[in-house]
Amino acid sequence: EDEREPGVEYYCDFPADGYHGEDIKVRAKEFADMNGDKYLETSSEERKQALVNYALPANVDGLERDLHKYRIDYDVWFRESSLYKNGTVDKIVKILTEKGLTYEKDGALWYKNAEVLTERLKKEGKTDKQIEDLELKDDVLIRANGNPTYFAGDIAYHYNKFAERGFNKVINVWGADHHGHVARLKGAMDAIGEDGDKLDVVLMQLVELMRNGKPERMSKRTGKAITLTDLLEEVPIDAARFFFNMREPNTHLIFDLDLAVEQSSQNPVYYVQYAHARICSILRAMAEEGITPKEDISLYNYTEPEELALVTEIAQFPGEIIESVKAYDPAKITKYAIDIATMFHKFYNACRCRVEDENIMYARLALILAAKTTIKNVLTMLKIEVPESM
């Protein structure tokens, strides 16, 4: 009915309480370009479903593509919609109702969260006063309009993991603003007959991008959001992977964009990669003289402080992995990578490998080869490239 000028793009206003991301406009325009006025006269529900059917797969494909570029490939992409289609959500509601943990109020079905969560918090060692101060409340499972809440879907998803797929440990990575949901979901696992202690949650703080010492806004297409794609247009993947793993999850991360692209010893990932490349250079130079590592060497020749420090650092690697896994903290590994690179550089500056005493020469050759192997293992674990020359 509108008289629209050719070449002019028209958009409806976003609902005040709706998501205002620029990515919605992009998908809407793609959809309009493909379909023209095909859905103009259809019902709102039909039009909405057509948009979802187009945009959702496109968004998931985009996520898979962006993560693959970042060197992450998930074995399974789980669709939340499957929990509703296969009846898992209904099953959860039935289990909780049979256990007497639901009740109806104002046309909705409620879950006795306060009761369950009180037991969970007592189990975690909270005092009655601490629990009382939390002012716990019950949660809606099924809204008055018959639609399940997100919480019902969360319970169903974790039931699927524990009871149906047989996981004995589930690790969730959430934003720190969801910290209040941790005990709530653990309690729900207890309530449906699973063990809430088998669910661990790693809370991640926000990342602040800095350039020239000032906060940086670098989003080009997505409104207030800064996507991984935006970042990787400016920062090498190796630097991004290393930097994101340099802080404990519960620590606020300041991502220095200037440092991430700098090729100097101040850039930690460059510093570690350079140590590996430097060792490769030494090995190549000695190989040109016919000197290559031997297996049957005497290692008692390690007497210099820098030699012993490097030996000690290499020996720490298995323990660092174990501690990192226990704490769900990859920052322990990036710190170890920097430490072993530092020990090697100190060793290299203090101890020559090409010396007249063959026992010492081959012992040091074996030592730097071990350092090279360790650095390679660390960087490979982090899916960071391991250059042999720089």
PDB file of C-alpha atoms in Angstrom, residues 77-376:
ATOM      1  CA  TRP A  77      25.929 -28.813  17.652  1.00  0.00           C
ATOM      2  CA  PHE A  78      22.898 -29.337  19.888  1.00  0.00           C
ATOM      3  CA  ARG A  79      19.554 -27.796  18.938  1.00  0.00           C
ATOM      4  CA  GLU A  80      17.513 -26.609  21.915  1.00  0.00           C
ATOM      5  CA  SER A  81      14.388 -27.052  19.810  1.00  0.00           C
ATOM      6  CA  SER A  82      14.945 -30.831  19.899  1.00  0.00           C
ATOM      7  CA  LEU A  83      14.165 -30.830  23.627  1.00  0.00           C
ATOM      8  CA  TYR A  84      10.666 -29.597  22.871  1.00  0.00           C
ATOM      9  CA  LYS A  85      10.112 -31.791  19.831  1.00  0.00           C
ATOM     10  CA  ASN A  86      11.188 -35.028  21.520  1.00  0.00           C
ATOM     11  CA  GLY A  87       9.263 -34.378  24.745  1.00  0.00           C
ATOM     12  CA  THR A  88      12.251 -33.945  27.095  1.00  0.00           C
ATOM     13  CA  VAL A  89      10.864 -30.687  28.522  1.00  0.00           C
ATOM     14  CA  ASP A  90       7.499 -32.353  29.175  1.00  0.00           C
ATOM     15  CA  LYS A  91       9.333 -35.242  30.829  1.00  0.00           C
ATOM     16  CA  ILE A  92      11.156 -32.855  33.180  1.00  0.00           C
ATOM     17  CA  VAL A  93       7.900 -31.187  34.184  1.00  0.00           C
ATOM     18  CA  LYS A  94       6.383 -34.609  34.863  1.00  0.00           C
ATOM     19  CA  ILE A  95       9.354 -35.716  37.008  1.00  0.00           C
ATOM     20  CA  LEU A  96       9.266 -32.553  39.128  1.00  0.00           C
ATOM     21  CA  THR A  97       5.480 -32.738  39.496  1.00  0.00           C
ATOM     22  CA  GLU A  98       5.609 -36.382  40.603  1.00  0.00           C
ATOM     23  CA  LYS A  99       8.191 -35.403  43.219  1.00  0.00           C
ATOM     24  CA  GLY A 100       5.831 -32.752  44.574  1.00  0.00           C
ATOM     25  CA  LEU A 101       8.093 -29.909  43.493  1.00  0.00           C
ATOM     26  CA  THR A 102       5.598 -27.978  41.366  1.00  0.00           C
ATOM     27  CA  TYR A 103       2.351 -26.107  41.961  1.00  0.00           C
ATOM     28  CA  GLU A 104      -0.077 -23.973  39.970  1.00  0.00           C
ATOM     29  CA  LYS A 105      -0.512 -20.266  40.527  1.00  0.00           C
ATOM     30  CA  ASP A 106      -2.036 -17.535  38.345  1.00  0.00           C
ATOM     31  CA  GLY A 107      -2.476 -20.018  35.524  1.00  0.00           C
ATOM     32  CA  ALA A 108       1.230 -20.903  35.442  1.00  0.00           C
ATOM     33  CA  LEU A 109       3.125 -23.943  36.696  1.00  0.00           C
ATOM     34  CA  TRP A 110       5.746 -23.063  39.309  1.00  0.00           C
ATOM     35  CA  TYR A 111       8.843 -24.933  40.491  1.00  0.00           C
ATOM     36  CA  LYS A 112       9.660 -24.959  44.215  1.00  0.00           C
ATOM     37  CA  ASN A 113      13.068 -23.439  43.678  1.00  0.00           C
ATOM     38  CA  ALA A 114      13.339 -21.924  47.155  1.00  0.00           C
ATOM     39  CA  GLU A 115      12.834 -25.310  48.810  1.00  0.00           C
ATOM     40  CA  VAL A 116      15.256 -27.183  46.556  1.00  0.00           C
ATOM     41  CA  LEU A 117      17.873 -24.435  46.529  1.00  0.00           C
ATOM     42  CA  THR A 118      17.842 -24.210  50.320  1.00  0.00           C
ATOM     43  CA  GLU A 119      18.862 -27.868  50.500  1.00  0.00           C
ATOM     44  CA  ARG A 120      21.554 -27.354  47.863  1.00  0.00           C
ATOM     45  CA  LEU A 121      23.053 -24.348  49.666  1.00  0.00           C
ATOM     46  CA  LYS A 122      23.066 -26.198  52.990  1.00  0.00           C
ATOM     47  CA  LYS A 123      24.930 -28.999  51.230  1.00  0.00           C
ATOM     48  CA  GLU A 124      27.491 -26.413  50.086  1.00  0.00           C
ATOM     49  CA  GLY A 125      27.999 -25.229  53.660  1.00  0.00           C
ATOM     50  CA  LYS A 126      25.890 -22.050  53.718  1.00  0.00           C
ATOM     51  CA  THR A 127      24.428 -21.051  57.090  1.00  0.00           C
ATOM     52  CA  ASP A 128      20.720 -20.499  57.690  1.00  0.00           C
ATOM     53  CA  LYS A 129      21.379 -16.754  57.996  1.00  0.00           C
ATOM     54  CA  GLN A 130      23.243 -16.652  54.677  1.00  0.00           C
ATOM     55  CA  ILE A 131      20.419 -18.524  52.959  1.00  0.00           C
ATOM     56  CA  GLU A 132      17.774 -16.277  54.541  1.00  0.00           C
ATOM     57  CA  ASP A 133      19.603 -13.169  53.302  1.00  0.00           C
ATOM     58  CA  LEU A 134      19.362 -14.455  49.708  1.00  0.00           C
ATOM     59  CA  GLU A 135      15.547 -14.157  49.809  1.00  0.00           C
ATOM     60  CA  LEU A 136      15.086 -17.187  47.575  1.00  0.00           C
ATOM     61  CA  LYS A 137      12.028 -17.318  45.331  1.00  0.00           C
ATOM     62  CA  ASP A 138      10.250 -19.966  43.287  1.00  0.00           C
ATOM     63  CA  ASP A 139      10.485 -20.076  39.480  1.00  0.00           C
ATOM     64  CA  VAL A 140       7.946 -20.434  36.717  1.00  0.00           C
ATOM     65  CA  LEU A 141       8.362 -23.585  34.623  1.00  0.00           C
ATOM     66  CA  ILE A 142       5.360 -23.211  32.310  1.00  0.00           C
ATOM     67  CA  ARG A 143       3.932 -19.759  31.651  1.00  0.00           C
ATOM     68  CA  ALA A 144       0.215 -19.052  31.749  1.00  0.00           C
ATOM     69  CA  ASN A 145       0.196 -19.105  27.931  1.00  0.00           C
ATOM     70  CA  GLY A 146       1.496 -22.688  27.981  1.00  0.00           C
ATOM     71  CA  ASN A 147       5.049 -21.897  26.859  1.00  0.00           C
ATOM     72  CA  PRO A 148       7.954 -23.323  28.885  1.00  0.00           C
ATOM     73  CA  THR A 149      10.467 -20.880  30.373  1.00  0.00           C
ATOM     74  CA  TYR A 150      14.181 -20.823  29.577  1.00  0.00           C
ATOM     75  CA  PHE A 151      14.817 -22.426  32.964  1.00  0.00           C
ATOM     76  CA  ALA A 152      12.669 -25.428  32.007  1.00  0.00           C
ATOM     77  CA  GLY A 153      14.757 -25.756  28.839  1.00  0.00           C
ATOM     78  CA  ASP A 154      17.991 -25.508  30.840  1.00  0.00           C
ATOM     79  CA  ILE A 155      16.920 -28.316  33.153  1.00  0.00           C
ATOM     80  CA  ALA A 156      15.864 -30.457  30.196  1.00  0.00           C
ATOM     81  CA  TYR A 157      19.166 -29.866  28.384  1.00  0.00           C
ATOM     82  CA  HIS A 158      21.227 -30.980  31.363  1.00  0.00           C
ATOM     83  CA  TYR A 159      18.916 -33.934  31.973  1.00  0.00           C
ATOM     84  CA  ASN A 160      19.618 -34.905  28.369  1.00  0.00           C
ATOM     85  CA  LYS A 161      23.357 -34.768  29.026  1.00  0.00           C
ATOM     86  CA  PHE A 162      23.366 -36.656  32.296  1.00  0.00           C
ATOM     87  CA  ALA A 163      20.499 -39.132  32.024  1.00  0.00           C
ATOM     88  CA  GLU A 164      20.170 -39.672  28.276  1.00  0.00           C
ATOM     89  CA  ARG A 165      23.695 -39.225  26.913  1.00  0.00           C
ATOM     90  CA  GLY A 166      25.469 -40.559  30.003  1.00  0.00           C
ATOM     91  CA  PHE A 167      27.857 -37.712  30.804  1.00  0.00           C
ATOM     92  CA  ASN A 168      29.578 -38.136  34.195  1.00  0.00           C
ATOM     93  CA  LYS A 169      30.835 -34.539  34.205  1.00  0.00           C
ATOM     94  CA  VAL A 170      29.423 -31.429  32.560  1.00  0.00           C
ATOM     95  CA  ILE A 171      31.389 -28.163  32.362  1.00  0.00           C
ATOM     96  CA  ASN A 172      29.494 -25.014  31.401  1.00  0.00           C
ATOM     97  CA  VAL A 173      31.157 -21.720  30.476  1.00  0.00           C
ATOM     98  CA  TRP A 174      28.930 -18.747  31.368  1.00  0.00           C
ATOM     99  CA  GLY A 175      29.256 -15.012  31.609  1.00  0.00           C
ATOM    100  CA  ALA A 176      29.856 -13.732  35.140  1.00  0.00           C
ATOM    101  CA  ASP A 177      26.428 -12.059  35.155  1.00  0.00           C
ATOM    102  CA  HIS A 178      24.882 -15.549  35.407  1.00  0.00           C
ATOM    103  CA  HIS A 179      26.602 -16.395  38.707  1.00  0.00           C
ATOM    104  CA  GLY A 180      23.256 -16.458  40.546  1.00  0.00           C
ATOM    105  CA  HIS A 181      22.023 -19.243  38.285  1.00  0.00           C
ATOM    106  CA  VAL A 182      24.774 -21.723  39.230  1.00  0.00           C
ATOM    107  CA  ALA A 183      23.356 -23.068  42.507  1.00  0.00           C
ATOM    108  CA  ARG A 184      19.850 -22.845  41.037  1.00  0.00           C
ATOM    109  CA  LEU A 185      20.705 -25.254  38.203  1.00  0.00           C
ATOM    110  CA  LYS A 186      22.757 -27.546  40.447  1.00  0.00           C
ATOM    111  CA  GLY A 187      19.745 -27.738  42.753  1.00  0.00           C
ATOM    112  CA  ALA A 188      17.481 -28.581  39.818  1.00  0.00           C
ATOM    113  CA  MET A 189      19.807 -31.473  38.931  1.00  0.00           C
ATOM    114  CA  ASP A 190      19.459 -32.773  42.476  1.00  0.00           C
ATOM    115  CA  ALA A 191      15.682 -32.394  42.207  1.00  0.00           C
ATOM    116  CA  ILE A 192      15.353 -34.539  39.075  1.00  0.00           C
ATOM    117  CA  GLY A 193      17.485 -37.326  40.553  1.00  0.00           C
ATOM    118  CA  GLU A 194      20.879 -36.375  39.067  1.00  0.00           C
ATOM    119  CA  ASP A 195      23.942 -35.212  41.022  1.00  0.00           C
ATOM    120  CA  GLY A 196      24.331 -31.436  40.916  1.00  0.00           C
ATOM    121  CA  ASP A 197      27.964 -31.798  41.998  1.00  0.00           C
ATOM    122  CA  LYS A 198      28.723 -33.309  38.578  1.00  0.00           C
ATOM    123  CA  LEU A 199      27.901 -29.953  37.014  1.00  0.00           C
ATOM    124  CA  ASP A 200      30.748 -27.435  37.093  1.00  0.00           C
ATOM    125  CA  VAL A 201      30.370 -23.865  35.880  1.00  0.00           C
ATOM    126  CA  VAL A 202      33.252 -21.636  34.789  1.00  0.00           C
ATOM    127  CA  LEU A 203      32.296 -17.962  35.033  1.00  0.00           C
ATOM    128  CA  MET A 204      33.979 -15.653  32.533  1.00  0.00           C
ATOM    129  CA  GLN A 205      34.479 -11.943  33.064  1.00  0.00           C
ATOM    130  CA  LEU A 206      34.052  -9.429  30.262  1.00  0.00           C
ATOM    131  CA  VAL A 207      36.884  -8.490  27.918  1.00  0.00           C
ATOM    132  CA  GLU A 208      37.858  -4.854  27.426  1.00  0.00           C
ATOM    133  CA  LEU A 209      39.573  -3.931  24.174  1.00  0.00           C
ATOM    134  CA  MET A 210      42.226  -1.209  24.470  1.00  0.00           C
ATOM    135  CA  ARG A 211      44.074   0.818  21.847  1.00  0.00           C
ATOM    136  CA  ASN A 212      46.631   3.514  22.687  1.00  0.00           C
ATOM    137  CA  GLY A 213      45.713   3.031  26.330  1.00  0.00           C
ATOM    138  CA  LYS A 214      42.049   3.842  25.740  1.00  0.00           C
ATOM    139  CA  PRO A 215      38.915   1.643  25.455  1.00  0.00           C
ATOM    140  CA  GLU A 216      38.252   0.771  21.813  1.00  0.00           C
ATOM    141  CA  ARG A 217      34.953   0.315  20.002  1.00  0.00           C
ATOM    142  CA  MET A 218      35.665  -1.510  16.773  1.00  0.00           C
ATOM    143  CA  SER A 219      32.342  -3.026  15.750  1.00  0.00           C
ATOM    144  CA  LYS A 220      31.483  -2.377  12.118  1.00  0.00           C
ATOM    145  CA  ARG A 221      28.278  -4.314  11.622  1.00  0.00           C
ATOM    146  CA  THR A 222      26.737  -5.484  14.843  1.00  0.00           C
ATOM    147  CA  GLY A 223      25.636  -2.488  16.884  1.00  0.00           C
ATOM    148  CA  LYS A 224      26.833  -2.745  20.467  1.00  0.00           C
ATOM    149  CA  ALA A 225      28.346  -6.207  20.047  1.00  0.00           C
ATOM    150  CA  ILE A 226      31.965  -6.799  19.072  1.00  0.00           C
ATOM    151  CA  THR A 227      32.182 -10.148  17.339  1.00  0.00           C
ATOM    152  CA  LEU A 228      35.108 -12.511  17.050  1.00  0.00           C
ATOM    153  CA  THR A 229      35.033 -11.865  13.310  1.00  0.00           C
ATOM    154  CA  ASP A 230      35.500  -8.141  13.896  1.00  0.00           C
ATOM    155  CA  LEU A 231      38.483  -8.815  16.156  1.00  0.00           C
ATOM    156  CA  LEU A 232      40.199 -11.278  13.813  1.00  0.00           C
ATOM    157  CA  GLU A 233      40.121  -8.699  11.045  1.00  0.00           C
ATOM    158  CA  GLU A 234      42.700  -6.738  13.058  1.00  0.00           C
ATOM    159  CA  VAL A 235      44.464  -9.271  15.263  1.00  0.00           C
ATOM    160  CA  PRO A 236      46.354 -12.458  14.230  1.00  0.00           C
ATOM    161  CA  ILE A 237      44.612 -15.657  15.301  1.00  0.00           C
ATOM    162  CA  ASP A 238      47.679 -16.822  17.244  1.00  0.00           C
ATOM    163  CA  ALA A 239      47.689 -13.609  19.279  1.00  0.00           C
ATOM    164  CA  ALA A 240      43.945 -13.761  19.918  1.00  0.00           C
ATOM    165  CA  ARG A 241      44.104 -17.365  21.145  1.00  0.00           C
ATOM    166  CA  PHE A 242      47.091 -16.670  23.396  1.00  0.00           C
ATOM    167  CA  PHE A 243      45.739 -13.400  24.814  1.00  0.00           C
ATOM    168  CA  PHE A 244      42.290 -14.810  25.609  1.00  0.00           C
ATOM    169  CA  ASN A 245      43.966 -17.571  27.623  1.00  0.00           C
ATOM    170  CA  MET A 246      46.312 -15.332  29.612  1.00  0.00           C
ATOM    171  CA  ARG A 247      43.951 -14.565  32.482  1.00  0.00           C
ATOM    172  CA  GLU A 248      42.050 -16.722  34.928  1.00  0.00           C
ATOM    173  CA  PRO A 249      38.371 -16.993  33.902  1.00  0.00           C
ATOM    174  CA  ASN A 250      37.192 -14.936  36.885  1.00  0.00           C
ATOM    175  CA  THR A 251      39.639 -12.123  36.094  1.00  0.00           C
ATOM    176  CA  HIS A 252      38.765  -9.110  33.972  1.00  0.00           C
ATOM    177  CA  LEU A 253      40.789  -9.245  30.734  1.00  0.00           C
ATOM    178  CA  ILE A 254      42.200  -6.126  29.115  1.00  0.00           C
ATOM    179  CA  PHE A 255      43.018  -7.020  25.512  1.00  0.00           C
ATOM    180  CA  ASP A 256      45.750  -4.717  24.171  1.00  0.00           C
ATOM    181  CA  LEU A 257      45.135  -4.435  20.414  1.00  0.00           C
ATOM    182  CA  ASP A 258      48.446  -2.652  19.833  1.00  0.00           C
ATOM    183  CA  LEU A 259      50.467  -5.311  21.635  1.00  0.00           C
ATOM    184  CA  ALA A 260      48.624  -8.165  19.881  1.00  0.00           C
ATOM    185  CA  VAL A 261      49.986  -7.095  16.468  1.00  0.00           C
ATOM    186  CA  GLU A 262      53.459  -6.107  17.668  1.00  0.00           C
ATOM    187  CA  GLN A 263      56.333  -8.319  16.555  1.00  0.00           C
ATOM    188  CA  SER A 264      58.625  -7.926  19.533  1.00  0.00           C
ATOM    189  CA  SER A 265      59.523  -9.623  22.784  1.00  0.00           C
ATOM    190  CA  GLN A 266      56.838  -7.504  24.467  1.00  0.00           C
ATOM    191  CA  ASN A 267      54.192  -9.551  22.667  1.00  0.00           C
ATOM    192  CA  PRO A 268      53.981 -12.794  24.690  1.00  0.00           C
ATOM    193  CA  VAL A 269      52.932 -15.109  21.856  1.00  0.00           C
ATOM    194  CA  TYR A 270      55.655 -13.712  19.586  1.00  0.00           C
ATOM    195  CA  TYR A 271      58.145 -14.139  22.440  1.00  0.00           C
ATOM    196  CA  VAL A 272      57.275 -17.832  22.849  1.00  0.00           C
ATOM    197  CA  GLN A 273      57.180 -18.535  19.105  1.00  0.00           C
ATOM    198  CA  TYR A 274      60.532 -16.800  18.684  1.00  0.00           C
ATOM    199  CA  ALA A 275      62.100 -19.070  21.315  1.00  0.00           C
ATOM    200  CA  HIS A 276      61.039 -22.117  19.286  1.00  0.00           C
ATOM    201  CA  ALA A 277      62.272 -20.586  16.024  1.00  0.00           C
ATOM    202  CA  ARG A 278      65.577 -19.665  17.662  1.00  0.00           C
ATOM    203  CA  ILE A 279      66.157 -23.248  18.793  1.00  0.00           C
ATOM    204  CA  CYS A 280      65.362 -24.485  15.276  1.00  0.00           C
ATOM    205  CA  SER A 281      67.935 -22.046  13.925  1.00  0.00           C
ATOM    206  CA  ILE A 282      70.595 -23.345  16.329  1.00  0.00           C
ATOM    207  CA  LEU A 283      69.846 -26.957  15.422  1.00  0.00           C
ATOM    208  CA  ARG A 284      70.005 -26.178  11.695  1.00  0.00           C
ATOM    209  CA  ALA A 285      73.334 -24.376  12.046  1.00  0.00           C
ATOM    210  CA  MET A 286      74.885 -27.252  13.985  1.00  0.00           C
ATOM    211  CA  ALA A 287      73.453 -29.824  11.590  1.00  0.00           C
ATOM    212  CA  GLU A 288      75.238 -28.034   8.763  1.00  0.00           C
ATOM    213  CA  GLU A 289      78.469 -28.823  10.662  1.00  0.00           C
ATOM    214  CA  GLY A 290      77.418 -32.457  10.981  1.00  0.00           C
ATOM    215  CA  ILE A 291      76.476 -32.107  14.638  1.00  0.00           C
ATOM    216  CA  THR A 292      73.100 -33.645  15.495  1.00  0.00           C
ATOM    217  CA  PRO A 293      71.535 -34.748  18.799  1.00  0.00           C
ATOM    218  CA  LYS A 294      72.562 -38.132  20.207  1.00  0.00           C
ATOM    219  CA  GLU A 295      70.551 -40.482  22.370  1.00  0.00           C
ATOM    220  CA  ASP A 296      73.433 -42.008  24.332  1.00  0.00           C
ATOM    221  CA  ILE A 297      74.765 -38.943  26.115  1.00  0.00           C
ATOM    222  CA  SER A 298      75.784 -38.193  29.651  1.00  0.00           C
ATOM    223  CA  LEU A 299      73.570 -35.590  31.306  1.00  0.00           C
ATOM    224  CA  TYR A 300      75.688 -35.083  34.412  1.00  0.00           C
ATOM    225  CA  ASN A 301      77.314 -32.104  32.706  1.00  0.00           C
ATOM    226  CA  TYR A 302      74.431 -29.764  33.605  1.00  0.00           C
ATOM    227  CA  THR A 303      76.120 -27.575  36.177  1.00  0.00           C
ATOM    228  CA  GLU A 304      75.436 -23.993  35.104  1.00  0.00           C
ATOM    229  CA  PRO A 305      72.499 -22.226  36.874  1.00  0.00           C
ATOM    230  CA  GLU A 306      70.826 -21.454  33.527  1.00  0.00           C
ATOM    231  CA  GLU A 307      71.069 -25.112  32.473  1.00  0.00           C
ATOM    232  CA  LEU A 308      69.566 -26.337  35.712  1.00  0.00           C
ATOM    233  CA  ALA A 309      66.806 -23.712  35.578  1.00  0.00           C
ATOM    234  CA  LEU A 310      65.808 -24.832  32.071  1.00  0.00           C
ATOM    235  CA  VAL A 311      65.897 -28.527  33.064  1.00  0.00           C
ATOM    236  CA  THR A 312      63.693 -27.766  36.075  1.00  0.00           C
ATOM    237  CA  GLU A 313      61.220 -25.770  33.954  1.00  0.00           C
ATOM    238  CA  ILE A 314      60.868 -28.535  31.360  1.00  0.00           C
ATOM    239  CA  ALA A 315      60.222 -31.055  34.126  1.00  0.00           C
ATOM    240  CA  GLN A 316      57.274 -28.980  35.368  1.00  0.00           C
ATOM    241  CA  PHE A 317      55.227 -29.473  32.192  1.00  0.00           C
ATOM    242  CA  PRO A 318      53.150 -32.551  33.197  1.00  0.00           C
ATOM    243  CA  GLY A 319      52.329 -30.990  36.567  1.00  0.00           C
ATOM    244  CA  GLU A 320      51.288 -27.714  34.938  1.00  0.00           C
ATOM    245  CA  ILE A 321      48.837 -29.582  32.702  1.00  0.00           C
ATOM    246  CA  ILE A 322      47.331 -31.406  35.667  1.00  0.00           C
ATOM    247  CA  GLU A 323      46.917 -28.218  37.705  1.00  0.00           C
ATOM    248  CA  SER A 324      45.439 -26.381  34.736  1.00  0.00           C
ATOM    249  CA  VAL A 325      42.862 -29.123  34.199  1.00  0.00           C
ATOM    250  CA  LYS A 326      41.939 -29.245  37.885  1.00  0.00           C
ATOM    251  CA  ALA A 327      41.374 -25.487  37.992  1.00  0.00           C
ATOM    252  CA  TYR A 328      39.787 -25.203  34.513  1.00  0.00           C
ATOM    253  CA  ASP A 329      42.399 -22.521  33.965  1.00  0.00           C
ATOM    254  CA  PRO A 330      44.308 -22.424  30.637  1.00  0.00           C
ATOM    255  CA  ALA A 331      46.127 -19.314  31.904  1.00  0.00           C
ATOM    256  CA  LYS A 332      48.459 -21.646  33.778  1.00  0.00           C
ATOM    257  CA  ILE A 333      49.578 -23.047  30.418  1.00  0.00           C
ATOM    258  CA  THR A 334      50.170 -19.689  28.732  1.00  0.00           C
ATOM    259  CA  LYS A 335      52.141 -18.561  31.792  1.00  0.00           C
ATOM    260  CA  TYR A 336      54.177 -21.759  31.602  1.00  0.00           C
ATOM    261  CA  ALA A 337      54.858 -21.127  27.913  1.00  0.00           C
ATOM    262  CA  ILE A 338      56.242 -17.681  28.718  1.00  0.00           C
ATOM    263  CA  ASP A 339      58.289 -19.062  31.614  1.00  0.00           C
ATOM    264  CA  ILE A 340      59.945 -21.789  29.562  1.00  0.00           C
ATOM    265  CA  ALA A 341      60.707 -19.328  26.743  1.00  0.00           C
ATOM    266  CA  THR A 342      62.285 -17.029  29.349  1.00  0.00           C
ATOM    267  CA  MET A 343      64.388 -19.876  30.763  1.00  0.00           C
ATOM    268  CA  PHE A 344      65.575 -20.794  27.281  1.00  0.00           C
ATOM    269  CA  HIS A 345      66.535 -17.215  26.374  1.00  0.00           C
ATOM    270  CA  LYS A 346      68.494 -16.911  29.642  1.00  0.00           C
ATOM    271  CA  PHE A 347      70.206 -20.224  28.922  1.00  0.00           C
ATOM    272  CA  TYR A 348      71.052 -19.181  25.345  1.00  0.00           C
ATOM    273  CA  ASN A 349      72.569 -15.881  26.489  1.00  0.00           C
ATOM    274  CA  ALA A 350      74.705 -17.590  29.141  1.00  0.00           C
ATOM    275  CA  CYS A 351      75.648 -20.952  27.622  1.00  0.00           C
ATOM    276  CA  ARG A 352      77.010 -21.692  24.163  1.00  0.00           C
ATOM    277  CA  CYS A 353      75.992 -24.964  22.557  1.00  0.00           C
ATOM    278  CA  ARG A 354      78.929 -25.146  20.143  1.00  0.00           C
ATOM    279  CA  VAL A 355      81.814 -25.834  22.522  1.00  0.00           C
ATOM    280  CA  GLU A 356      84.941 -28.015  22.326  1.00  0.00           C
ATOM    281  CA  ASP A 357      83.922 -30.380  25.127  1.00  0.00           C
ATOM    282  CA  GLU A 358      81.704 -32.868  23.299  1.00  0.00           C
ATOM    283  CA  ASN A 359      80.034 -34.133  26.487  1.00  0.00           C
ATOM    284  CA  ILE A 360      78.874 -30.611  27.298  1.00  0.00           C
ATOM    285  CA  MET A 361      77.982 -29.844  23.687  1.00  0.00           C
ATOM    286  CA  TYR A 362      75.754 -32.892  23.226  1.00  0.00           C
ATOM    287  CA  ALA A 363      74.211 -32.479  26.670  1.00  0.00           C
ATOM    288  CA  ARG A 364      73.248 -28.892  25.819  1.00  0.00           C
ATOM    289  CA  LEU A 365      72.054 -29.977  22.391  1.00  0.00           C
ATOM    290  CA  ALA A 366      69.751 -32.511  24.064  1.00  0.00           C
ATOM    291  CA  LEU A 367      68.554 -29.835  26.471  1.00  0.00           C
ATOM    292  CA  ILE A 368      67.533 -27.323  23.807  1.00  0.00           C
ATOM    293  CA  LEU A 369      65.894 -30.109  21.802  1.00  0.00           C
ATOM    294  CA  ALA A 370      63.822 -30.956  24.882  1.00  0.00           C
ATOM    295  CA  ALA A 371      62.948 -27.276  25.274  1.00  0.00           C
ATOM    296  CA  LYS A 372      61.923 -27.110  21.604  1.00  0.00           C
ATOM    297  CA  THR A 373      59.700 -30.173  21.965  1.00  0.00           C
ATOM    298  CA  THR A 374      58.073 -28.783  25.104  1.00  0.00           C
ATOM    299  CA  ILE A 375      57.354 -25.386  23.559  1.00  0.00           C
ATOM    300  CA  LYS A 376      55.919 -27.101  20.489  1.00  0.00           C
TER     301      LYS A 376
END
